[in-house]
Amino acid sequence: MKILMYAVLEPEKKYIQEWSAKTGVEVKCVAERLDANTVEWAKGFDGIDFQQTQPLEPVVYQKLHEYGIKQLTARMVGYDMIDFDLAKKYDLTVTNVPAYSPRAIAEMGLTQALRLVRKLGYYDQRMDKLDFRWAGLESTEIYNLTVGIIGAGHIGGATAQLYSALGAKVIAVDPIHRVELNPYLEYTDLDTLLQMADIVTIHTPLNESTANLFNSATFKKMKKTAYLINMARGGIVNAADLIAALQNQEIAGAALDTLADEGQFFEKQATPEEIPEDYKTLRAMPNVLISPHSAFYTDTAMKNMVAMGLDDVVAIVNGKRPQFEVYK
Ligand code: NAD
């Protein structure tokens, strides 16, 4: 069996080689994404696997069908780039990788929250000036705090378990109430969460109900001592309003793993000219932590992301039921 993997990033290669050696399935990797120009490369392969946000052109579905390929496997959570009517028309089963390691993102969110709570950015600033004093930087301990989770799904649920294990009180807002999370959190409404939480941690998708959810009105409802953690998508937080809220001391700090306009420098060496002004302003604040959409980037997550996608390609090629079929 031969599989062609599109849009392969350098950090994935090690895990692809490991999977290939373990399964005996030949995998060819290309850096280019799957589109009208590159679909022809799939001729002669049994299956394909890709990751991208750009929509697939209609000709891609048609050509894959002509080449005898039976699936569209996105090794990522999102599948908005796929037209399900065309996939059905050309007999292509769609699969994704819904949760490669929720713990990876949950642990990163917790790490950043602890750094903020312990005011490490301010200490770093003082240490740079050989200032060894601690006055003004008294911190607290995590079990004294209330953590508010916005979106308690895979990642939010894992986050609730981590904070709960540390003794914090955990509250959450989510239209879906999951009984399995009852030992770790209490559901509430958004306004109550904003008023009560010392740490507000976002784990929802970006959709109509969450776009710009954190804006100047939202920040005004939060505690002045609260920290905002966004491990989800940049578009959920209004960056200009966040800067104003931090400058006006309406909240105490923030950790952002994603930025609304990060697409142009995602996993790239950027130049100063490419970086938006609001990003530079936030980056310069001692109470703001920014990471490059790297919360997912652990060995476990990478291994799972590669293996869960490829295992499903093999299942479909062998006429078996894949584990992560997406229906729409
Ligand atoms: P999930 O689908 O398991 O959970 C999302 C939860 O959000 C669901 O329970 C849903 O009901 C809830 N939700 C939707 N709209 C809401 C709203 N308006 N208010 C409150 N809750 C709402 O998804 P997941 O696997 O936990 O991932 C969550 C998000 O994390 C993803 O959509 C993605 O944006 C982000 N993510 C980030 C990284 C990273 O590296 N930073 C990696 C993977 C995923």
mmCIF file of C-alpha atoms and ligand atoms in Angstrom:
data_model
loop_
_atom_site.group_PDB
_atom_site.id
_atom_site.type_symbol
_atom_site.label_atom_id
_atom_site.label_comp_id
_atom_site.label_asym_id
_atom_site.label_seq_id
_atom_site.Cartn_x
_atom_site.Cartn_y
_atom_site.Cartn_z
ATOM 1 C CA MET A 1 0.000 0.000 0.000
ATOM 2 C CA LYS A 2 1.215 3.536 -0.848
ATOM 3 C CA ILE A 3 -0.057 6.755 0.748
ATOM 4 C CA LEU A 4 0.708 10.312 -0.342
ATOM 5 C CA MET A 5 0.809 12.904 2.445
ATOM 6 C CA TYR A 6 0.331 16.529 1.464
ATOM 7 C CA ALA A 7 1.450 19.678 3.329
ATOM 8 C CA VAL A 8 3.895 17.797 5.549
ATOM 9 C CA LEU A 9 5.750 19.977 8.039
ATOM 10 C CA GLU A 10 9.315 19.156 9.089
ATOM 11 C CA PRO A 11 8.355 18.258 12.726
ATOM 12 C CA GLU A 12 5.925 15.589 11.451
ATOM 13 C CA LYS A 13 8.466 13.602 9.424
ATOM 14 C CA LYS A 14 9.959 11.655 12.321
ATOM 15 C CA TYR A 15 6.503 10.356 13.338
ATOM 16 C CA ILE A 16 5.553 9.502 9.751
ATOM 17 C CA GLN A 17 8.738 7.448 9.372
ATOM 18 C CA GLU A 18 8.029 5.665 12.666
ATOM 19 C CA TRP A 19 4.446 4.841 11.598
ATOM 20 C CA SER A 20 5.617 3.638 8.176
ATOM 21 C CA ALA A 21 8.299 1.405 9.722
ATOM 22 C CA LYS A 22 5.752 -0.063 12.164
ATOM 23 C CA THR A 23 3.002 -0.739 9.615
ATOM 24 C CA GLY A 24 5.079 -1.503 6.523
ATOM 25 C CA VAL A 25 2.976 0.986 4.534
ATOM 26 C CA GLU A 26 4.939 3.181 2.142
ATOM 27 C CA VAL A 27 4.358 6.922 2.704
ATOM 28 C CA LYS A 28 5.544 9.701 0.423
ATOM 29 C CA CYS A 29 5.601 13.220 1.914
ATOM 30 C CA VAL A 30 5.303 16.475 -0.010
ATOM 31 C CA ALA A 31 5.361 20.000 1.405
ATOM 32 C CA GLU A 32 2.742 21.334 -1.026
ATOM 33 C CA ARG A 33 -0.929 21.368 -0.159
ATOM 34 C CA LEU A 34 -3.609 19.393 -1.980
ATOM 35 C CA ASP A 35 -5.101 21.482 -4.803
ATOM 36 C CA ALA A 36 -5.929 21.507 -8.525
ATOM 37 C CA ASN A 37 -2.205 21.585 -9.407
ATOM 38 C CA THR A 38 -0.948 18.905 -7.027
ATOM 39 C CA VAL A 39 -3.832 16.415 -7.113
ATOM 40 C CA GLU A 40 -2.208 14.640 -10.083
ATOM 41 C CA TRP A 41 0.615 13.510 -7.827
ATOM 42 C CA ALA A 42 -1.895 11.179 -6.144
ATOM 43 C CA LYS A 43 -2.096 9.005 -9.291
ATOM 44 C CA GLY A 44 -0.737 5.558 -8.482
ATOM 45 C CA PHE A 45 -1.245 5.954 -4.709
ATOM 46 C CA ASP A 46 -3.864 4.022 -2.706
ATOM 47 C CA GLY A 47 -4.722 6.854 -0.331
ATOM 48 C CA ILE A 48 -4.025 10.468 0.590
ATOM 49 C CA ASP A 49 -3.719 12.482 3.793
ATOM 50 C CA PHE A 50 -3.540 16.287 4.101
ATOM 51 C CA GLN A 51 -3.855 19.289 6.423
ATOM 52 C CA GLN A 52 -4.863 22.745 5.243
ATOM 53 C CA THR A 53 -7.547 25.361 5.715
ATOM 54 C CA GLN A 54 -7.933 26.340 2.027
ATOM 55 C CA PRO A 55 -11.042 24.819 0.352
ATOM 56 C CA LEU A 56 -10.455 21.930 -2.061
ATOM 57 C CA GLU A 57 -11.395 22.821 -5.658
ATOM 58 C CA PRO A 58 -14.091 20.624 -7.319
ATOM 59 C CA VAL A 59 -11.521 19.132 -9.706
ATOM 60 C CA VAL A 60 -9.655 17.647 -6.725
ATOM 61 C CA TYR A 61 -12.634 15.411 -5.831
ATOM 62 C CA GLN A 62 -13.131 14.380 -9.459
ATOM 63 C CA LYS A 63 -9.463 13.508 -10.060
ATOM 64 C CA LEU A 64 -9.103 11.556 -6.809
ATOM 65 C CA HIS A 65 -12.126 9.496 -7.847
ATOM 66 C CA GLU A 66 -10.586 8.909 -11.296
ATOM 67 C CA TYR A 67 -7.382 7.684 -9.598
ATOM 68 C CA GLY A 68 -9.385 5.150 -7.578
ATOM 69 C CA ILE A 69 -8.881 6.932 -4.242
ATOM 70 C CA LYS A 70 -11.691 6.337 -1.759
ATOM 71 C CA GLN A 71 -11.047 8.833 0.999
ATOM 72 C CA LEU A 72 -10.233 12.381 2.098
ATOM 73 C CA THR A 73 -8.297 12.276 5.362
ATOM 74 C CA ALA A 74 -7.602 15.589 7.115
ATOM 75 C CA ARG A 75 -5.049 15.095 9.893
ATOM 76 C CA MET A 76 -6.546 17.948 11.898
ATOM 77 C CA VAL A 77 -9.672 18.758 13.874
ATOM 78 C CA GLY A 78 -11.294 21.095 11.303
ATOM 79 C CA TYR A 79 -12.866 19.925 8.022
ATOM 80 C CA ASP A 80 -14.400 23.177 6.734
ATOM 81 C CA MET A 81 -12.262 22.959 3.597
ATOM 82 C CA ILE A 82 -14.202 19.899 2.412
ATOM 83 C CA ASP A 83 -17.400 20.084 0.348
ATOM 84 C CA PHE A 84 -19.373 17.083 1.624
ATOM 85 C CA ASP A 85 -21.746 17.030 -1.378
ATOM 86 C CA LEU A 86 -18.789 16.653 -3.728
ATOM 87 C CA ALA A 87 -17.156 14.080 -1.436
ATOM 88 C CA LYS A 88 -20.368 12.037 -1.573
ATOM 89 C CA LYS A 89 -20.744 12.469 -5.330
ATOM 90 C CA TYR A 90 -17.218 11.123 -5.904
ATOM 91 C CA ASP A 91 -17.494 8.362 -3.311
ATOM 92 C CA LEU A 92 -14.850 9.795 -0.961
ATOM 93 C CA THR A 93 -15.133 8.953 2.746
ATOM 94 C CA VAL A 94 -14.101 11.925 4.910
ATOM 95 C CA THR A 95 -12.111 11.420 8.108
ATOM 96 C CA ASN A 96 -10.388 13.817 10.495
ATOM 97 C CA VAL A 97 -8.412 13.608 13.744
ATOM 98 C CA PRO A 98 -10.821 15.025 16.338
ATOM 99 C CA ALA A 99 -8.654 14.911 19.459
ATOM 100 C CA TYR A 100 -5.002 14.008 19.059
ATOM 101 C CA SER A 101 -4.072 15.008 22.617
ATOM 102 C CA PRO A 102 -6.330 17.360 24.600
ATOM 103 C CA ARG A 103 -3.810 17.143 27.463
ATOM 104 C CA ALA A 104 -1.149 18.841 25.333
ATOM 105 C CA ILE A 105 -3.204 22.034 25.050
ATOM 106 C CA ALA A 106 -4.593 21.781 28.590
ATOM 107 C CA GLU A 107 -1.083 21.510 30.081
ATOM 108 C CA MET A 108 0.151 24.504 28.078
ATOM 109 C CA GLY A 109 -2.797 26.594 29.281
ATOM 110 C CA LEU A 110 -2.124 25.586 32.879
ATOM 111 C CA THR A 111 1.613 26.320 32.516
ATOM 112 C CA GLN A 112 0.953 29.829 31.211
ATOM 113 C CA ALA A 113 -1.681 30.488 33.887
ATOM 114 C CA LEU A 114 0.779 29.500 36.624
ATOM 115 C CA ARG A 115 3.439 31.772 35.118
ATOM 116 C CA LEU A 116 0.972 34.678 35.197
ATOM 117 C CA VAL A 117 -0.319 33.935 38.698
ATOM 118 C CA ARG A 118 3.273 33.814 40.002
ATOM 119 C CA LYS A 119 3.997 37.127 38.187
ATOM 120 C CA LEU A 120 7.060 35.632 36.528
ATOM 121 C CA GLY A 121 7.057 38.207 33.719
ATOM 122 C CA TYR A 122 7.523 40.979 36.292
ATOM 123 C CA TYR A 123 10.228 39.001 38.116
ATOM 124 C CA ASP A 124 12.049 38.442 34.794
ATOM 125 C CA GLN A 125 11.939 42.192 34.162
ATOM 126 C CA ARG A 126 13.409 42.893 37.615
ATOM 127 C CA MET A 127 16.057 40.196 37.280
ATOM 128 C CA ASP A 128 17.180 41.717 33.969
ATOM 129 C CA LYS A 129 18.011 44.850 36.026
ATOM 130 C CA LEU A 130 19.631 42.810 38.826
ATOM 131 C CA ASP A 131 16.711 43.876 41.030
ATOM 132 C CA PHE A 132 16.301 41.047 43.559
ATOM 133 C CA ARG A 133 13.420 42.639 45.513
ATOM 134 C CA TRP A 134 9.945 41.058 45.613
ATOM 135 C CA ALA A 135 7.827 43.956 46.977
ATOM 136 C CA GLY A 136 4.594 44.398 44.994
ATOM 137 C CA LEU A 137 4.774 40.920 43.488
ATOM 138 C CA GLU A 138 3.012 38.858 46.150
ATOM 139 C CA SER A 139 1.297 35.904 44.507
ATOM 140 C CA THR A 140 -1.245 33.318 45.595
ATOM 141 C CA GLU A 141 -1.632 29.548 45.484
ATOM 142 C CA ILE A 142 -3.724 27.745 42.971
ATOM 143 C CA TYR A 143 -6.176 26.111 45.390
ATOM 144 C CA ASN A 144 -7.300 29.615 46.456
ATOM 145 C CA LEU A 145 -8.491 30.334 42.929
ATOM 146 C CA THR A 146 -11.636 29.866 40.861
ATOM 147 C CA VAL A 147 -11.009 28.835 37.278
ATOM 148 C CA GLY A 148 -13.639 29.570 34.630
ATOM 149 C CA ILE A 149 -13.602 27.380 31.535
ATOM 150 C CA ILE A 150 -15.262 28.668 28.363
ATOM 151 C CA GLY A 151 -16.021 25.530 26.336
ATOM 152 C CA ALA A 152 -15.616 22.287 28.287
ATOM 153 C CA GLY A 153 -15.155 19.816 25.437
ATOM 154 C CA HIS A 154 -12.075 17.640 24.895
ATOM 155 C CA ILE A 155 -9.529 20.321 25.828
ATOM 156 C CA GLY A 156 -11.671 22.269 28.305
ATOM 157 C CA GLY A 157 -12.551 18.969 30.034
ATOM 158 C CA ALA A 158 -8.872 18.002 30.321
ATOM 159 C CA THR A 159 -8.167 21.508 31.655
ATOM 160 C CA ALA A 160 -10.890 21.092 34.306
ATOM 161 C CA GLN A 161 -9.313 17.822 35.457
ATOM 162 C CA LEU A 162 -5.854 19.410 35.814
ATOM 163 C CA TYR A 163 -7.051 22.420 37.843
ATOM 164 C CA SER A 164 -9.339 20.230 39.912
ATOM 165 C CA ALA A 165 -6.387 17.963 40.764
ATOM 166 C CA LEU A 166 -4.549 21.052 42.050
ATOM 167 C CA GLY A 167 -7.451 21.945 44.335
ATOM 168 C CA ALA A 168 -8.856 24.934 42.422
ATOM 169 C CA LYS A 169 -12.602 25.498 42.169
ATOM 170 C CA VAL A 170 -13.610 24.980 38.538
ATOM 171 C CA ILE A 171 -16.691 26.448 36.867
ATOM 172 C CA ALA A 172 -17.601 26.207 33.196
ATOM 173 C CA VAL A 173 -19.833 27.541 30.463
ATOM 174 C CA ASP A 174 -20.840 25.197 27.656
ATOM 175 C CA PRO A 175 -24.203 24.551 25.962
ATOM 176 C CA ILE A 176 -23.460 20.832 26.359
ATOM 177 C CA HIS A 177 -23.311 19.569 29.950
ATOM 178 C CA ARG A 178 -21.206 16.409 30.179
ATOM 179 C CA VAL A 179 -21.976 14.188 33.172
ATOM 180 C CA GLU A 180 -18.468 12.725 33.058
ATOM 181 C CA LEU A 181 -17.090 16.167 33.980
ATOM 182 C CA ASN A 182 -19.303 16.531 37.075
ATOM 183 C CA PRO A 183 -16.508 15.427 39.445
ATOM 184 C CA TYR A 184 -14.301 18.261 38.173
ATOM 185 C CA LEU A 185 -16.496 21.287 37.507
ATOM 186 C CA GLU A 186 -19.802 23.071 38.006
ATOM 187 C CA TYR A 187 -21.686 24.549 35.081
ATOM 188 C CA THR A 188 -22.775 28.160 35.260
ATOM 189 C CA ASP A 189 -23.704 31.064 32.952
ATOM 190 C CA LEU A 190 -21.212 33.379 31.267
ATOM 191 C CA ASP A 191 -21.830 36.475 33.402
ATOM 192 C CA THR A 192 -21.455 34.526 36.660
ATOM 193 C CA LEU A 193 -18.280 32.898 35.368
ATOM 194 C CA LEU A 194 -16.785 36.270 34.400
ATOM 195 C CA GLN A 195 -17.605 37.740 37.817
ATOM 196 C CA MET A 196 -16.245 34.779 39.792
ATOM 197 C CA ALA A 197 -13.212 33.502 37.897
ATOM 198 C CA ASP A 198 -9.616 34.358 38.793
ATOM 199 C CA ILE A 199 -8.474 32.553 35.654
ATOM 200 C CA VAL A 200 -10.689 32.562 32.552
ATOM 201 C CA THR A 201 -9.514 29.944 30.066
ATOM 202 C CA ILE A 202 -10.961 29.698 26.538
ATOM 203 C CA HIS A 203 -11.368 26.319 24.792
ATOM 204 C CA THR A 204 -14.199 26.791 22.281
ATOM 205 C CA PRO A 205 -14.074 26.645 18.501
ATOM 206 C CA LEU A 206 -14.209 29.950 16.628
ATOM 207 C CA ASN A 207 -17.826 30.227 15.468
ATOM 208 C CA GLU A 208 -20.622 32.833 15.299
ATOM 209 C CA SER A 209 -21.255 32.471 19.033
ATOM 210 C CA THR A 210 -17.599 32.902 20.030
ATOM 211 C CA ALA A 211 -16.131 35.367 17.483
ATOM 212 C CA ASN A 212 -15.135 38.529 19.370
ATOM 213 C CA LEU A 213 -16.713 37.063 22.540
ATOM 214 C CA PHE A 214 -13.992 38.738 24.608
ATOM 215 C CA ASN A 215 -14.369 42.470 23.967
ATOM 216 C CA SER A 216 -14.373 45.635 26.083
ATOM 217 C CA ALA A 217 -17.800 44.801 27.605
ATOM 218 C CA THR A 218 -16.628 41.291 28.566
ATOM 219 C CA PHE A 219 -13.398 42.542 30.146
ATOM 220 C CA LYS A 220 -15.382 45.023 32.271
ATOM 221 C CA LYS A 221 -17.312 42.108 33.792
ATOM 222 C CA MET A 222 -14.122 40.281 34.829
ATOM 223 C CA LYS A 223 -12.258 40.697 38.105
ATOM 224 C CA LYS A 224 -9.484 43.288 38.004
ATOM 225 C CA THR A 225 -7.178 40.561 39.323
ATOM 226 C CA ALA A 226 -8.235 37.980 36.710
ATOM 227 C CA TYR A 227 -6.073 36.428 34.012
ATOM 228 C CA LEU A 228 -7.317 35.514 30.530
ATOM 229 C CA ILE A 229 -5.901 32.407 28.842
ATOM 230 C CA ASN A 230 -6.704 31.874 25.150
ATOM 231 C CA MET A 231 -5.542 28.498 23.844
ATOM 232 C CA ALA A 232 -8.313 28.313 21.193
ATOM 233 C CA ARG A 233 -8.465 30.795 18.292
ATOM 234 C CA GLY A 234 -7.315 34.432 18.059
ATOM 235 C CA GLY A 235 -10.639 35.673 16.655
ATOM 236 C CA ILE A 236 -12.387 34.915 19.969
ATOM 237 C CA VAL A 237 -10.508 37.774 21.674
ATOM 238 C CA ASN A 238 -10.566 41.355 20.374
ATOM 239 C CA ALA A 239 -6.865 42.297 20.553
ATOM 240 C CA ALA A 240 -7.415 46.091 20.607
ATOM 241 C CA ASP A 241 -9.947 45.766 23.451
ATOM 242 C CA LEU A 242 -7.597 43.427 25.310
ATOM 243 C CA ILE A 243 -4.778 45.975 25.093
ATOM 244 C CA ALA A 244 -7.126 48.684 26.441
ATOM 245 C CA ALA A 245 -8.327 46.416 29.277
ATOM 246 C CA LEU A 246 -4.725 45.644 30.278
ATOM 247 C CA GLN A 247 -3.646 49.292 30.054
ATOM 248 C CA ASN A 248 -6.700 50.374 32.123
ATOM 249 C CA GLN A 249 -5.978 47.562 34.613
ATOM 250 C CA GLU A 250 -9.427 46.043 34.097
ATOM 251 C CA ILE A 251 -7.780 42.604 34.105
ATOM 252 C CA ALA A 252 -4.382 41.503 35.443
ATOM 253 C CA GLY A 253 -2.837 39.726 32.461
ATOM 254 C CA ALA A 254 -3.252 37.367 29.535
ATOM 255 C CA ALA A 255 -1.676 34.388 27.799
ATOM 256 C CA LEU A 256 -2.381 33.939 24.100
ATOM 257 C CA ASP A 257 -1.380 30.926 22.031
ATOM 258 C CA THR A 258 -3.217 32.120 18.930
ATOM 259 C CA LEU A 259 -3.663 35.467 17.197
ATOM 260 C CA ALA A 260 -6.437 36.445 14.785
ATOM 261 C CA ASP A 261 -4.051 37.208 11.908
ATOM 262 C CA GLU A 262 -1.400 34.581 12.577
ATOM 263 C CA GLY A 263 -1.861 32.822 9.195
ATOM 264 C CA GLN A 264 0.878 34.823 7.485
ATOM 265 C CA PHE A 265 3.576 33.801 9.984
ATOM 266 C CA PHE A 266 2.267 30.426 11.216
ATOM 267 C CA GLU A 267 5.285 28.101 11.773
ATOM 268 C CA LYS A 268 7.544 30.555 9.891
ATOM 269 C CA GLN A 269 10.460 32.860 10.641
ATOM 270 C CA ALA A 270 8.724 36.248 10.440
ATOM 271 C CA THR A 271 10.195 39.698 9.790
ATOM 272 C CA PRO A 272 9.357 42.655 12.097
ATOM 273 C CA GLU A 273 7.372 44.278 9.231
ATOM 274 C CA GLU A 274 5.027 41.269 9.036
ATOM 275 C CA ILE A 275 4.061 41.463 12.708
ATOM 276 C CA PRO A 276 0.908 43.512 13.459
ATOM 277 C CA GLU A 277 1.225 46.479 15.828
ATOM 278 C CA ASP A 278 -1.235 45.072 18.404
ATOM 279 C CA TYR A 279 0.900 41.936 18.631
ATOM 280 C CA LYS A 280 4.027 44.023 19.317
ATOM 281 C CA THR A 281 2.214 46.056 22.000
ATOM 282 C CA LEU A 282 1.001 42.898 23.760
ATOM 283 C CA ARG A 283 4.379 41.180 23.472
ATOM 284 C CA ALA A 284 6.068 44.085 25.271
ATOM 285 C CA MET A 285 3.837 43.790 28.373
ATOM 286 C CA PRO A 286 5.285 41.874 31.358
ATOM 287 C CA ASN A 287 1.826 40.525 32.202
ATOM 288 C CA VAL A 288 1.220 39.075 28.716
ATOM 289 C CA LEU A 289 2.567 35.776 27.443
ATOM 290 C CA ILE A 290 2.451 34.944 23.749
ATOM 291 C CA SER A 291 3.291 31.573 22.240
ATOM 292 C CA PRO A 292 3.271 30.698 18.517
ATOM 293 C CA HIS A 293 0.209 28.403 18.336
ATOM 294 C CA SER A 294 2.392 25.724 19.879
ATOM 295 C CA ALA A 295 0.082 24.460 22.647
ATOM 296 C CA PHE A 296 -0.562 21.230 20.726
ATOM 297 C CA TYR A 297 3.102 20.611 19.943
ATOM 298 C CA THR A 298 4.078 17.639 22.100
ATOM 299 C CA ASP A 299 5.485 14.242 21.159
ATOM 300 C CA THR A 300 2.204 12.519 22.064
ATOM 301 C CA ALA A 301 0.088 14.920 20.018
ATOM 302 C CA MET A 302 2.329 14.720 16.942
ATOM 303 C CA LYS A 303 2.461 10.943 17.074
ATOM 304 C CA ASN A 304 -1.323 10.678 17.439
ATOM 305 C CA MET A 305 -2.060 13.271 14.760
ATOM 306 C CA VAL A 306 0.001 11.335 12.226
ATOM 307 C CA ALA A 307 -1.030 7.814 13.285
ATOM 308 C CA MET A 308 -4.776 8.440 13.769
ATOM 309 C CA GLY A 309 -5.057 9.914 10.263
ATOM 310 C CA LEU A 310 -2.941 7.261 8.534
ATOM 311 C CA ASP A 311 -4.632 4.372 10.380
ATOM 312 C CA ASP A 312 -7.946 5.551 8.951
ATOM 313 C CA VAL A 313 -6.518 5.776 5.420
ATOM 314 C CA VAL A 314 -5.409 2.124 5.749
ATOM 315 C CA ALA A 315 -8.813 1.090 7.128
ATOM 316 C CA ILE A 316 -10.673 2.638 4.178
ATOM 317 C CA VAL A 317 -8.248 1.275 1.571
ATOM 318 C CA ASN A 318 -8.742 -2.181 3.133
ATOM 319 C CA GLY A 319 -12.529 -1.780 2.947
ATOM 320 C CA LYS A 320 -12.895 -1.488 6.728
ATOM 321 C CA ARG A 321 -14.713 1.124 8.775
ATOM 322 C CA PRO A 322 -12.493 4.094 9.759
ATOM 323 C CA GLN A 323 -12.460 5.259 13.359
ATOM 324 C CA PHE A 324 -12.974 8.965 12.678
ATOM 325 C CA GLU A 325 -15.425 9.262 9.793
ATOM 326 C CA VAL A 326 -17.046 12.713 9.549
ATOM 327 C CA TYR A 327 -20.685 12.988 8.450
ATOM 328 C CA LYS A 328 -22.300 16.279 7.530
HETATM 329 P P1 NAD B 1 -14.480 20.252 21.409
HETATM 330 O O1 NAD B 1 -15.412 20.321 20.256
HETATM 331 O O2 NAD B 1 -14.216 18.947 22.057
HETATM 332 O O3 NAD B 1 -14.962 21.278 22.542
HETATM 333 C C1 NAD B 1 -15.397 22.580 22.263
HETATM 334 C C2 NAD B 1 -16.529 22.891 23.239
HETATM 335 O O4 NAD B 1 -16.885 24.267 23.085
HETATM 336 C C3 NAD B 1 -17.793 22.065 22.996
HETATM 337 O O5 NAD B 1 -18.145 21.373 24.176
HETATM 338 C C4 NAD B 1 -18.827 23.107 22.599
HETATM 339 O O6 NAD B 1 -20.122 22.772 23.043
HETATM 340 C C5 NAD B 1 -18.288 24.338 23.297
HETATM 341 N N1 NAD B 1 -18.803 25.604 22.775
HETATM 342 C C6 NAD B 1 -19.108 25.951 21.505
HETATM 343 N N2 NAD B 1 -19.566 27.218 21.462
HETATM 344 C C7 NAD B 1 -19.552 27.675 22.746
HETATM 345 C C8 NAD B 1 -19.908 28.913 23.349
HETATM 346 N N3 NAD B 1 -20.359 29.949 22.630
HETATM 347 N N4 NAD B 1 -19.753 29.030 24.696
HETATM 348 C C9 NAD B 1 -19.294 27.998 25.434
HETATM 349 N N5 NAD B 1 -18.952 26.805 24.910
HETATM 350 C C10 NAD B 1 -19.075 26.653 23.585
HETATM 351 O O7 NAD B 1 -13.117 20.900 20.874
HETATM 352 P P2 NAD B 1 -11.664 20.729 21.515
HETATM 353 O O8 NAD B 1 -10.986 19.562 20.892
HETATM 354 O O9 NAD B 1 -11.765 20.816 22.993
HETATM 355 O O10 NAD B 1 -10.951 22.030 20.935
HETATM 356 C C11 NAD B 1 -11.412 23.323 21.288
HETATM 357 C C12 NAD B 1 -10.698 24.354 20.436
HETATM 358 O O11 NAD B 1 -9.324 24.406 20.785
HETATM 359 C C13 NAD B 1 -10.655 24.042 18.927
HETATM 360 O O12 NAD B 1 -11.854 24.420 18.272
HETATM 361 C C14 NAD B 1 -9.501 24.861 18.459
HETATM 362 O O13 NAD B 1 -9.935 26.160 18.137
HETATM 363 C C15 NAD B 1 -8.601 24.947 19.700
HETATM 364 N N6 NAD B 1 -7.350 24.197 19.542
HETATM 365 C C16 NAD B 1 -6.193 24.861 19.773
HETATM 366 C C17 NAD B 1 -4.976 24.214 19.655
HETATM 367 C C18 NAD B 1 -3.677 24.911 19.939
HETATM 368 O O14 NAD B 1 -2.606 24.362 19.646
HETATM 369 N N7 NAD B 1 -3.693 26.099 20.515
HETATM 370 C C19 NAD B 1 -4.955 22.861 19.259
HETATM 371 C C20 NAD B 1 -6.169 22.204 19.044
HETATM 372 C C21 NAD B 1 -7.364 22.883 19.187
#
